[in-house]
mmCIF file of C-alpha atoms in Angstrom:
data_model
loop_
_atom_site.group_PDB
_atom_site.id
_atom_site.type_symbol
_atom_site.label_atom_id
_atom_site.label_comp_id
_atom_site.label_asym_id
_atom_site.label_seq_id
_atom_site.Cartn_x
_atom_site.Cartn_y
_atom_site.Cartn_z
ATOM 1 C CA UNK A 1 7.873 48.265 106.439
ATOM 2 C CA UNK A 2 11.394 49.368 106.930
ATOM 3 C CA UNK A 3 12.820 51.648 104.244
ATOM 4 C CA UNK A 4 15.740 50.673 102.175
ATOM 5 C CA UNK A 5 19.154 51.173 102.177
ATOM 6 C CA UNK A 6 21.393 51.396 99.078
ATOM 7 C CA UNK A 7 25.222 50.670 99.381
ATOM 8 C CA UNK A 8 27.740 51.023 96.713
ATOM 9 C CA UNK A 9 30.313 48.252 96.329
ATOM 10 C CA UNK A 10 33.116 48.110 94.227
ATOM 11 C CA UNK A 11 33.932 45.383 91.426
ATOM 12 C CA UNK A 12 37.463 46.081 90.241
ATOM 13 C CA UNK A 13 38.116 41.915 89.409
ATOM 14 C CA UNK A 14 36.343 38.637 89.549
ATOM 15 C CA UNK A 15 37.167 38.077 93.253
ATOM 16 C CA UNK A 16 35.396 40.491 94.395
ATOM 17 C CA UNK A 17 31.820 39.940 92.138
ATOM 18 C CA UNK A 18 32.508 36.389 93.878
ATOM 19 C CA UNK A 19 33.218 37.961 97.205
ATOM 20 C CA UNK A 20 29.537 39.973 96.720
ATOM 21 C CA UNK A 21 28.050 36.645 95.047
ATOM 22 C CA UNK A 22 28.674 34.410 98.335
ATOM 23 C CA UNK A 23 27.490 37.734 100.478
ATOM 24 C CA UNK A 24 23.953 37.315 98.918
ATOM 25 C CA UNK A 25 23.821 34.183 98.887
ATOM 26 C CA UNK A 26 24.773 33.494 102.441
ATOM 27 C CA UNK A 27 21.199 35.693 103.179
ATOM 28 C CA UNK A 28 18.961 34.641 100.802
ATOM 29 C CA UNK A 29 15.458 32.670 101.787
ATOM 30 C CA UNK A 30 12.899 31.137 99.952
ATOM 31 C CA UNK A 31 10.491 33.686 98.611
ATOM 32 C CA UNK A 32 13.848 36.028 97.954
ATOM 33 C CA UNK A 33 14.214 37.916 94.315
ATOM 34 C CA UNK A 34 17.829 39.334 92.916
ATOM 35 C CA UNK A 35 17.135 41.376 90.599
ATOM 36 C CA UNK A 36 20.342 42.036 88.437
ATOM 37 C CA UNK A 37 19.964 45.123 86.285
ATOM 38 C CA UNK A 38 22.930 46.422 84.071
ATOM 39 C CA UNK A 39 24.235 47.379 80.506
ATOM 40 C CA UNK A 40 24.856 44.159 78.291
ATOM 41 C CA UNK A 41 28.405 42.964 79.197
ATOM 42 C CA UNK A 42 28.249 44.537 82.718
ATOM 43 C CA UNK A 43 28.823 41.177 84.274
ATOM 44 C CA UNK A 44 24.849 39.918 85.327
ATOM 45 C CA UNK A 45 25.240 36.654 84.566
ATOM 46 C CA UNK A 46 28.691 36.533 86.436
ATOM 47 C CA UNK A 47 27.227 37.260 89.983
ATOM 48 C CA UNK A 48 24.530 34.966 89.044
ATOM 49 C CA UNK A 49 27.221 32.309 88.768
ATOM 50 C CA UNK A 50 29.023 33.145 91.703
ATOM 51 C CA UNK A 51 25.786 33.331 93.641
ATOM 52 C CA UNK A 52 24.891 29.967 92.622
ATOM 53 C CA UNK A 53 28.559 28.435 93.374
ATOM 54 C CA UNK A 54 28.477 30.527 96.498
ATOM 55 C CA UNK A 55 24.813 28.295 97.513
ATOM 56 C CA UNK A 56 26.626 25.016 96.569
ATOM 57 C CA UNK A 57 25.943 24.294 93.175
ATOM 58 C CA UNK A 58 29.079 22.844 91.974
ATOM 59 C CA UNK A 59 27.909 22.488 88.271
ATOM 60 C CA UNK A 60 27.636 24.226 85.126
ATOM 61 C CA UNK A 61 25.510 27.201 85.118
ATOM 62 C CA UNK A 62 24.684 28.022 81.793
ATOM 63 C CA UNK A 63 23.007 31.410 80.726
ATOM 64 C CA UNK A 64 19.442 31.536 80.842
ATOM 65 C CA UNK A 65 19.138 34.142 77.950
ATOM 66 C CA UNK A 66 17.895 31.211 75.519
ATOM 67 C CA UNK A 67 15.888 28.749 77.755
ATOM 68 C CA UNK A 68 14.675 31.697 79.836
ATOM 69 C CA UNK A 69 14.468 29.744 83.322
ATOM 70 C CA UNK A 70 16.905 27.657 84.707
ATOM 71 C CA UNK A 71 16.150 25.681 87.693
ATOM 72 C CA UNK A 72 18.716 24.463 90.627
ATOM 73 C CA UNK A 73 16.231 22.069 92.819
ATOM 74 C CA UNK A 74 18.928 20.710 94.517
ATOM 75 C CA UNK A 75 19.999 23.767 96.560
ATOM 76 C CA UNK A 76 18.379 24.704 99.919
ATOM 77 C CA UNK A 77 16.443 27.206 98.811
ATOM 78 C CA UNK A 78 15.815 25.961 95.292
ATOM 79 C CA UNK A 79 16.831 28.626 92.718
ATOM 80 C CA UNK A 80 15.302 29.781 89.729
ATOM 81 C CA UNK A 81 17.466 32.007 87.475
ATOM 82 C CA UNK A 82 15.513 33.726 84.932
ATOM 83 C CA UNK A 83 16.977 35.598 82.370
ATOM 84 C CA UNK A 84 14.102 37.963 80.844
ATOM 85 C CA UNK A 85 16.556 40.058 78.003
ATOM 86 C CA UNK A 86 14.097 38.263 75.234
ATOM 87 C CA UNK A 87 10.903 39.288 77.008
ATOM 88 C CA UNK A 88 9.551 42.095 74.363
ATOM 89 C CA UNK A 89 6.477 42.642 77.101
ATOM 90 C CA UNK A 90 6.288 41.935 80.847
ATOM 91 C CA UNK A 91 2.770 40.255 80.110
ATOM 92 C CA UNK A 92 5.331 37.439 79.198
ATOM 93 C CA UNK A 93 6.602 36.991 81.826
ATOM 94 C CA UNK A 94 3.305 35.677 83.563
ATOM 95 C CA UNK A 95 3.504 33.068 80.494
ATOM 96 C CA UNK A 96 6.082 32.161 81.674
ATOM 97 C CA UNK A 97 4.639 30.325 84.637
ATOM 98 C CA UNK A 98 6.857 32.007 86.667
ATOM 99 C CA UNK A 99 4.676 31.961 90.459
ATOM 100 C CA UNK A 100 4.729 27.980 89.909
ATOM 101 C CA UNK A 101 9.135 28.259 89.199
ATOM 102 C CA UNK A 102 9.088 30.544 92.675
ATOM 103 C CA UNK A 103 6.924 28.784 94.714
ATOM 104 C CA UNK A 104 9.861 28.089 97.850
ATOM 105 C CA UNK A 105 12.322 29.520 95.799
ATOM 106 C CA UNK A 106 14.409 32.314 95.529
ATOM 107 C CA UNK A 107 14.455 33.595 91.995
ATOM 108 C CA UNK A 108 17.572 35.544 90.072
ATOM 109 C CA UNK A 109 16.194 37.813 87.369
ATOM 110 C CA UNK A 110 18.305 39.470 85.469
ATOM 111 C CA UNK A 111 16.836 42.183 82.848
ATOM 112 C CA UNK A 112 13.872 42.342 85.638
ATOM 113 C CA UNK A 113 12.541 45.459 84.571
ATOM 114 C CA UNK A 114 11.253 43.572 81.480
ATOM 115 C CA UNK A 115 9.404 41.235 83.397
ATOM 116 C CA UNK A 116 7.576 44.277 84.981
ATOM 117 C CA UNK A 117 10.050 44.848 87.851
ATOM 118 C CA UNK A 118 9.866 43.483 91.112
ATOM 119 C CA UNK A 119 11.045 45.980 93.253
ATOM 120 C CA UNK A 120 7.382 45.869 94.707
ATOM 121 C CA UNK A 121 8.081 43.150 96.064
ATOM 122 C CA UNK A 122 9.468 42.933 100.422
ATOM 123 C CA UNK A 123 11.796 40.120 99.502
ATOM 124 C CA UNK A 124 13.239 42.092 96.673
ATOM 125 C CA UNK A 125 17.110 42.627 96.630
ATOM 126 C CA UNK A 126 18.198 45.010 93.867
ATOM 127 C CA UNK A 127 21.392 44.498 91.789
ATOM 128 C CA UNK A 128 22.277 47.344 89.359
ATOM 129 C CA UNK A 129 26.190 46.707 88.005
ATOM 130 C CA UNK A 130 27.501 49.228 85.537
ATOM 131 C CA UNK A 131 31.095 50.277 84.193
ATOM 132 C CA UNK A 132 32.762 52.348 86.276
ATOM 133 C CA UNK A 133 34.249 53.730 82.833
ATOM 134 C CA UNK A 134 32.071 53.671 80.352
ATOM 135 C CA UNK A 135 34.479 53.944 77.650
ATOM 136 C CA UNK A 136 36.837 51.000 79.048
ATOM 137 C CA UNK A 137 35.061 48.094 80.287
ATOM 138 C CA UNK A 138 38.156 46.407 81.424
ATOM 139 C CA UNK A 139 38.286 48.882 83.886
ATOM 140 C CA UNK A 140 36.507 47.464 86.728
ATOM 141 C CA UNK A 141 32.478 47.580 87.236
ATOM 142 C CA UNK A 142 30.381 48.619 90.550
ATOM 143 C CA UNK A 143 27.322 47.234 92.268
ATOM 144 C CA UNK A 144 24.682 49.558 93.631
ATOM 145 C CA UNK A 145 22.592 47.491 95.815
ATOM 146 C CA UNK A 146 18.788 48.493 97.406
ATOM 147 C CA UNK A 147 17.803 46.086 100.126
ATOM 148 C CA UNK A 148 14.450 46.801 101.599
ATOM 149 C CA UNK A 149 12.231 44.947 103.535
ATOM 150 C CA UNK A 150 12.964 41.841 104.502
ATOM 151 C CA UNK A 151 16.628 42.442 103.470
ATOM 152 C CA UNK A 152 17.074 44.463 105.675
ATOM 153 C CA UNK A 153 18.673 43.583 108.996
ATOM 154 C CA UNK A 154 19.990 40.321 107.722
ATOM 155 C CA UNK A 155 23.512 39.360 108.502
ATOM 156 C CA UNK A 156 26.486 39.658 105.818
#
């Protein structure tokens, strides 16, 4: 297995979480997890969004933090984006049905580590956003991003 590389990208505005949104979706495959870790507000559900427009869902793509999974059939891969923020144990998660949601899919997760992580996983891409000032949230964000496995070696 190949190790992984983490790259730093910054997030001063909207175009450019878009601009990172249409990167990973341009290389994602069936099988795929994002996993979108960040403070509350740090803008998770934004790259979600702009992942989703970026794989040609021209809809509305509501938050999952109520229904949990929302599913987008229609793409090529299908896309599951799970938000687990409600999950109080990642035995829930399993519950969930989640294998039978990412069976051919590619599944977003953001708040991942409450569904037990899935870093584990070779198809894994990483996502953590944060602030880059912690005390002014206007200020701009960045993305750290781990690709391992089969991430690696894909093109931009």
């Amino acid at each position: 297995m190949a190790t992984a590389e983490t790259v730093t990208v910054d997030l001063p505005h909207l175009a450019a979480m878009e601009t990172l949104g249409a990167q990973i979706a341009a290389n994602m495959r069936a099988g795929d997890v994002i996993a979108l870790s960040g403070p509350l507000g740090a803008g998770k559900t934004t790259l979600a969004r702009a992942i989703l427009r970026a794989a040609g869902h021209a809809g509305e793509v509501p938050s999952p933090t109520f229904t949990l999974i929302e599913l987008y059939d229609a793409l090529d891969p299908p896309v599951a984006h799970a938000d687990f923020y409600r999950l109080e144990d990642p035995a829930e998660a399993a519950e969930l049905g989640l294998e039978d949601y990412r069976d051919g899919a590619v599944l977003i997760a953001e708040w991942p580590e409450r569904a037990g992580g899935f870093a584990h996983e070779p198809g894994c891409l990483r996502v953590d956003i944060a602030f880059v000032d912690e005390t002014a949230a206007d200020e701009g964000r960045k993305a750290i991003v781990q690709c391992g496995g089969n991430w690696l070696g894909r093109e931009p």
